[in-house]
PDB file of C-alpha atoms in Angstrom:
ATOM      1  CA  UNK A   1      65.305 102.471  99.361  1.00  0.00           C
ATOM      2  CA  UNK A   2      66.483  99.144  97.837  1.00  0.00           C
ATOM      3  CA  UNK A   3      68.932  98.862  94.700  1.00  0.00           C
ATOM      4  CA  UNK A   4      68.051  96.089  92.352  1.00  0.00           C
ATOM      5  CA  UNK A   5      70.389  94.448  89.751  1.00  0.00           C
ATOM      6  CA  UNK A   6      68.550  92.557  86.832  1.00  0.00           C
ATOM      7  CA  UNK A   7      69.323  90.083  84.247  1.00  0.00           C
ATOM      8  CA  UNK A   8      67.510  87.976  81.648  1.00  0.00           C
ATOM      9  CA  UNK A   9      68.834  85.204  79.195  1.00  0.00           C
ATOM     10  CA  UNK A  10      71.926  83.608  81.364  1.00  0.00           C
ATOM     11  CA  UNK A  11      70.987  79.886  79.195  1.00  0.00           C
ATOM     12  CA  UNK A  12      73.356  78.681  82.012  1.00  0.00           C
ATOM     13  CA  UNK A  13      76.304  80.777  81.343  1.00  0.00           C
ATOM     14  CA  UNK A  14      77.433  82.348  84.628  1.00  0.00           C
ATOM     15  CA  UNK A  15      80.216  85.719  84.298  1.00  0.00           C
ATOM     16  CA  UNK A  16      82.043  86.708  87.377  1.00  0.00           C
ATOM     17  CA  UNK A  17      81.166  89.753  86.740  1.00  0.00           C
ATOM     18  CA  UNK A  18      77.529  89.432  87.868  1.00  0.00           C
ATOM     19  CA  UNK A  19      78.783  89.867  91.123  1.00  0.00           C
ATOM     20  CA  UNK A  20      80.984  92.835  90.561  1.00  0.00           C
ATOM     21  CA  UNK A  21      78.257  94.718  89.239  1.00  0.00           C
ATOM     22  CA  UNK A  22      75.996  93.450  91.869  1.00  0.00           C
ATOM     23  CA  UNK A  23      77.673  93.688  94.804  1.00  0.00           C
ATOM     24  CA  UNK A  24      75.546  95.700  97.200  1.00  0.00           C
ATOM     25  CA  UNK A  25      72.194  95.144  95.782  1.00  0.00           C
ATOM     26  CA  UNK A  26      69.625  94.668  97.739  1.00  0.00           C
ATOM     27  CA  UNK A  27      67.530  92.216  95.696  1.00  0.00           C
ATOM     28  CA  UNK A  28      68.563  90.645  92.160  1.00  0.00           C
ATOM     29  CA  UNK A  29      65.558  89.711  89.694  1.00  0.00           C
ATOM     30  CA  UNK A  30      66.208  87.650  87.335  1.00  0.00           C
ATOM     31  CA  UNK A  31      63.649  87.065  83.897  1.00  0.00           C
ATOM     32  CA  UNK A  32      63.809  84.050  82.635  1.00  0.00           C
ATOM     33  CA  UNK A  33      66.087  81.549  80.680  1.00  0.00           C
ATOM     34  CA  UNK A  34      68.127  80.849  83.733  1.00  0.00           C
ATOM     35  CA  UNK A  35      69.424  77.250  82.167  1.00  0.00           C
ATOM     36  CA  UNK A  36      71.246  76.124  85.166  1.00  0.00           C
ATOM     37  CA  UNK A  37      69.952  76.253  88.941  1.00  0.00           C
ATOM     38  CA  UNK A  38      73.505  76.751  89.998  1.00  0.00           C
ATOM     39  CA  UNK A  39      73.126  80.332  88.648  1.00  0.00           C
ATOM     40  CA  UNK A  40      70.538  81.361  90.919  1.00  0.00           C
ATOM     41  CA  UNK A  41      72.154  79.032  94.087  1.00  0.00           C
ATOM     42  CA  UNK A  42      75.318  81.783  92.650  1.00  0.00           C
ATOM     43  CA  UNK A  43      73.120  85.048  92.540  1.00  0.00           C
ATOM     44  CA  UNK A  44      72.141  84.519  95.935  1.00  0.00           C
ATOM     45  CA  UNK A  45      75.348  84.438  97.389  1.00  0.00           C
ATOM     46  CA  UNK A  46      75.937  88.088  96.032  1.00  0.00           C
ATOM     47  CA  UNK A  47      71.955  89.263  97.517  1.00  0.00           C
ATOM     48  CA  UNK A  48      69.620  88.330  99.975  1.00  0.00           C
ATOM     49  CA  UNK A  49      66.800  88.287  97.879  1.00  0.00           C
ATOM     50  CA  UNK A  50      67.262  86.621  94.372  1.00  0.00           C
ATOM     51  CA  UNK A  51      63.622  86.695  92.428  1.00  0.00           C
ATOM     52  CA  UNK A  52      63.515  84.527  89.723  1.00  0.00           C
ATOM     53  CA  UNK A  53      60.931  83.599  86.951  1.00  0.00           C
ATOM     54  CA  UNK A  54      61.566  80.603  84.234  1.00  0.00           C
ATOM     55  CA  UNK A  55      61.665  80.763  80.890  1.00  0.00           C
ATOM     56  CA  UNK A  56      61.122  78.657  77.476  1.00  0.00           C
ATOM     57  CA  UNK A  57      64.673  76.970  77.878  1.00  0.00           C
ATOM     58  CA  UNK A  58      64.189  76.153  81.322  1.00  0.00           C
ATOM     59  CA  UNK A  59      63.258  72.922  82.831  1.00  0.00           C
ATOM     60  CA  UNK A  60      64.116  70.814  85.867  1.00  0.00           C
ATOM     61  CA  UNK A  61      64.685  72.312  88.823  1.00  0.00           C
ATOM     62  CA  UNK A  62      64.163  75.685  87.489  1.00  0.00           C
ATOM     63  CA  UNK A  63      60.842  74.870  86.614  1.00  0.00           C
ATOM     64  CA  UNK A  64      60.186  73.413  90.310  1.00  0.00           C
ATOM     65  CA  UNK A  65      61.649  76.108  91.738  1.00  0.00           C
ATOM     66  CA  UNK A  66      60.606  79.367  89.603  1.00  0.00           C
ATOM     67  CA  UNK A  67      56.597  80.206  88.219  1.00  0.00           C
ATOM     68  CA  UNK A  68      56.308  82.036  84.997  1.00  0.00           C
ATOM     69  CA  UNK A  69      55.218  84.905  86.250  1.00  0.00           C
ATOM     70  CA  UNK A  70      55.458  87.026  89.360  1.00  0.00           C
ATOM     71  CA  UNK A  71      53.852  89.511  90.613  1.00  0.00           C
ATOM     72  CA  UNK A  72      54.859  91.720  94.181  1.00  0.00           C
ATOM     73  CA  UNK A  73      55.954  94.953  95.241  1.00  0.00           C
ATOM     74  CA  UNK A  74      58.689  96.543  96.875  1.00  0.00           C
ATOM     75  CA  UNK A  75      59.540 100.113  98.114  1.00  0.00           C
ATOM     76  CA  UNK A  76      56.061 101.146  97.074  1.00  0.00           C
ATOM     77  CA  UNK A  77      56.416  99.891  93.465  1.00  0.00           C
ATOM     78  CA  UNK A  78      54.262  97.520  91.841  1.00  0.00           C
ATOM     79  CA  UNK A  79      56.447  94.896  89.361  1.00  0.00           C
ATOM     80  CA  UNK A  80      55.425  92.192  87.523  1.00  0.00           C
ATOM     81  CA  UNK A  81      58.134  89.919  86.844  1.00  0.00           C
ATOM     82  CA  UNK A  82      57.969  87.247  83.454  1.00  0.00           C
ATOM     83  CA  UNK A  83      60.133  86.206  80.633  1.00  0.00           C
ATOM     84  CA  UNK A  84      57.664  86.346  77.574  1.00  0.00           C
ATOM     85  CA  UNK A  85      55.739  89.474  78.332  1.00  0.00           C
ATOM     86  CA  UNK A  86      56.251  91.712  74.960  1.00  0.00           C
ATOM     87  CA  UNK A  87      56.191  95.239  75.334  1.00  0.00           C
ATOM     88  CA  UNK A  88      54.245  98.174  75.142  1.00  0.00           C
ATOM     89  CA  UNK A  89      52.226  98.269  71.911  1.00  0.00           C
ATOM     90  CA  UNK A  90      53.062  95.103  71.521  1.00  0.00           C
ATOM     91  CA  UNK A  91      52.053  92.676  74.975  1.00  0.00           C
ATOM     92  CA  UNK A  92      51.731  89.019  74.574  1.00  0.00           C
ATOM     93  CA  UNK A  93      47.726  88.408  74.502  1.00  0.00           C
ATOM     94  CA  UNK A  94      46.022  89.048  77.867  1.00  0.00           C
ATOM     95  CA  UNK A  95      49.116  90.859  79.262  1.00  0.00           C
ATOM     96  CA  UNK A  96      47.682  94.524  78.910  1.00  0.00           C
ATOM     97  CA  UNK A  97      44.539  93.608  80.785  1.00  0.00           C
ATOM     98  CA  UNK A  98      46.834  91.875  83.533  1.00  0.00           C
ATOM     99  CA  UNK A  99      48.763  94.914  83.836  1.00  0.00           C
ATOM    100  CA  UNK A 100      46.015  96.871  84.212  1.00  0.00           C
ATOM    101  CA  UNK A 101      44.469  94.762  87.122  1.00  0.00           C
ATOM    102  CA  UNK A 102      46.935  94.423  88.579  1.00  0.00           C
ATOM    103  CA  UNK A 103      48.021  98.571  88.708  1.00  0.00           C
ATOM    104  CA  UNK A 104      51.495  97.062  87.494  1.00  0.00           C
ATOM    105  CA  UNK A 105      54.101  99.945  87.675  1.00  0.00           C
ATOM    106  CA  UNK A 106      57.247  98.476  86.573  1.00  0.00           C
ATOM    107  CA  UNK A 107      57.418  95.316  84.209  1.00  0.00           C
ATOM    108  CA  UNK A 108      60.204  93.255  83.862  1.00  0.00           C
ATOM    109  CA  UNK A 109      60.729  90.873  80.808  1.00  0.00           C
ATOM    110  CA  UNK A 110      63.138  89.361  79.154  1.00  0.00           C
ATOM    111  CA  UNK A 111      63.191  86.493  75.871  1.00  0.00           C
ATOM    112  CA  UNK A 112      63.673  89.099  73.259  1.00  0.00           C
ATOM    113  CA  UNK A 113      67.599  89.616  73.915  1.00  0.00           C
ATOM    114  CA  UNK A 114      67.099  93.122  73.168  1.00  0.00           C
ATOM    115  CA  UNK A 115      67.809  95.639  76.130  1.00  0.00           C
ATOM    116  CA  UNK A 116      64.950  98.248  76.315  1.00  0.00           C
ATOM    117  CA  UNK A 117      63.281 100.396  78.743  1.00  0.00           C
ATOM    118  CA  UNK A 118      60.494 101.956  77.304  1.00  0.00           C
ATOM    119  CA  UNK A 119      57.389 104.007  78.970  1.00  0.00           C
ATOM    120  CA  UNK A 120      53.454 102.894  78.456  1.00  0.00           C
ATOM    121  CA  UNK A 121      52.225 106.094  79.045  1.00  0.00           C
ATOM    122  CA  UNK A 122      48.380 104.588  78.377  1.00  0.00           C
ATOM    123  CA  UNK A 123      49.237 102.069  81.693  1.00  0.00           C
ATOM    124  CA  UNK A 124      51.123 105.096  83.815  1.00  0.00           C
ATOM    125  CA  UNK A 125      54.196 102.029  83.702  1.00  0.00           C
ATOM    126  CA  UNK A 126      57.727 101.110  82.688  1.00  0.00           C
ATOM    127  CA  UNK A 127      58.866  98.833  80.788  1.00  0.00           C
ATOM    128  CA  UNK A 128      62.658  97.423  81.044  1.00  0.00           C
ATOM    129  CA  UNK A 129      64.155  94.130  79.211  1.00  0.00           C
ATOM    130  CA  UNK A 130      67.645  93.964  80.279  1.00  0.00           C
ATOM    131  CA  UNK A 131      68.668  92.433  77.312  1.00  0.00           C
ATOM    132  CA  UNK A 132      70.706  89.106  77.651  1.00  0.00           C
ATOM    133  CA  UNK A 133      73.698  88.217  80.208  1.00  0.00           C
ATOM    134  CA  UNK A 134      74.328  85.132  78.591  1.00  0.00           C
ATOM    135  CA  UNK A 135      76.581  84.358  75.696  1.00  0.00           C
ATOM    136  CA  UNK A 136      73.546  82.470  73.825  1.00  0.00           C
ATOM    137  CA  UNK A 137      71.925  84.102  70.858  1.00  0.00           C
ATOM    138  CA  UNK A 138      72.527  87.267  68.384  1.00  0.00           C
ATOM    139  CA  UNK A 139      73.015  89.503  70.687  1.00  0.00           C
ATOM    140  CA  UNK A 140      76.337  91.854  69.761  1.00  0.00           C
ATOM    141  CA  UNK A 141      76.923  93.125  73.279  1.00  0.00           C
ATOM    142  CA  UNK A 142      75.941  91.452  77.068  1.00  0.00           C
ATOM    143  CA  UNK A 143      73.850  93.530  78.905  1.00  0.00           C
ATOM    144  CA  UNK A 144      72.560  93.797  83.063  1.00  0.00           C
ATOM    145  CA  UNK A 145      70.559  96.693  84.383  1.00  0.00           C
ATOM    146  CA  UNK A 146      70.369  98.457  87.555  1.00  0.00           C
ATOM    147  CA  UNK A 147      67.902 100.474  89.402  1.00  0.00           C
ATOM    148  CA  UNK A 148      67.017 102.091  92.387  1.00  0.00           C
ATOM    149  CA  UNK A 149      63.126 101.995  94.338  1.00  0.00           C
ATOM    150  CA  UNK A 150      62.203 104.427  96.529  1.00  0.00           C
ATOM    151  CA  UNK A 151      59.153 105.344  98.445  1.00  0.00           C
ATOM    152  CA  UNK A 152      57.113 104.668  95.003  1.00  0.00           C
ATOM    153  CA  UNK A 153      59.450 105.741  92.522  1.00  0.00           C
ATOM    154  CA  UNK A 154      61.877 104.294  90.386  1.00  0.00           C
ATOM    155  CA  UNK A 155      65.460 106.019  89.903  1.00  0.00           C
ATOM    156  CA  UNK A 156      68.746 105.871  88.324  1.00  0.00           C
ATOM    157  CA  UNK A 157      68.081 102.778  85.751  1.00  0.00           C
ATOM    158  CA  UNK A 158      71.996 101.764  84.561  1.00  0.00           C
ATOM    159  CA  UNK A 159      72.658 100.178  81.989  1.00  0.00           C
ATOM    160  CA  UNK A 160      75.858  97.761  81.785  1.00  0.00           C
ATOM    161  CA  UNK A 161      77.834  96.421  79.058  1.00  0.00           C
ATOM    162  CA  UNK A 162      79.407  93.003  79.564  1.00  0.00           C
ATOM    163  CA  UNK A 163      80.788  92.673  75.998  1.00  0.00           C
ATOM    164  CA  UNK A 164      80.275  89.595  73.797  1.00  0.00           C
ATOM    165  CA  UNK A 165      82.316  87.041  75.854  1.00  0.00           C
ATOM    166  CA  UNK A 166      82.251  86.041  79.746  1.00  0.00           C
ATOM    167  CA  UNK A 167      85.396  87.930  79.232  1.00  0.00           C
ATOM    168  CA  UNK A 168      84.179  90.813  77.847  1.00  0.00           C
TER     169      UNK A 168
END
């Protein structure tokens, strides 16, 4: 059983908070749009295992040190990790058929800024964008999410609200 925090959409802006709500997590995935490689040098101090993808702001050392996409599993669960991705119904082009493939049973994207966890019943997967952690963007309210895997199956997605601010 491993707990996973997630973010999306920091655009460099790091919140003690992240590890408050963190803290005890086994692994932290982050999806894209990290802006500064200090965040992630900062996530990893709260996890051991900090899984990152870059986004369309990124560049620099995020972009050496993160691909676009990633795809692994953990406790039994298939995830494919990105930052553009779109969602079910509405994929970026080729993503269904990678899904598919690739017998993806969690995806993780961000980009949007809007938190969602939706089922694709026609791809037996879920869906989650965690919204954005960062203050960047039109978002009203700061989001993270956290889950648990076990043996296969994915349990008790959170949601948490950050606020508008790094202060809340």
């Amino acid at each position: 059983m491993k707990t996973i925090g997630i973010l999306s959409d920091t655009h460099s802006c790091w919140d003690p908070r992240y590890a408050t709500h963190f803290a005890g997590c086994d692994e932290i995935w982050h999806a894209g749009d990290i802006g500064d490689i200090d965040l992630l040098r900062r996530l990893r101090e709260i996890a051991p295992t900090v899984r990152a993808v870059s986004g369309n702001i990124d560049h620099g050392d995020v972009c050496r040190e993160c691909r676009p996409l990633e795809i692994f599993e953990t406790e039994g669960v298939k995830v494919l990790l990105t930052h553009i991705g779109g969602y079910p119904g509405r994929y970026a082009p080729g993503m269904a058929r990678l899904l598919a493939d690739n017998n993806i049973k969690l995806m993780v994207a961000g980009h949007s800024h809007i938190l969602k966890a939706m089922p694709d019943p026609r791809l037996g997967l879920l869906h989650l964008n965690p919204g954005a952690a960062g203050e960047q963007g039109w978002q009203k309210v700061r989001t993270l999410m956290k889950l648990t895997l076990d043996r296969g199956e994915i349990k008790g997605l959170d949601v948490i609200e950050l606020g508008r601010g790094v202060r809340g």
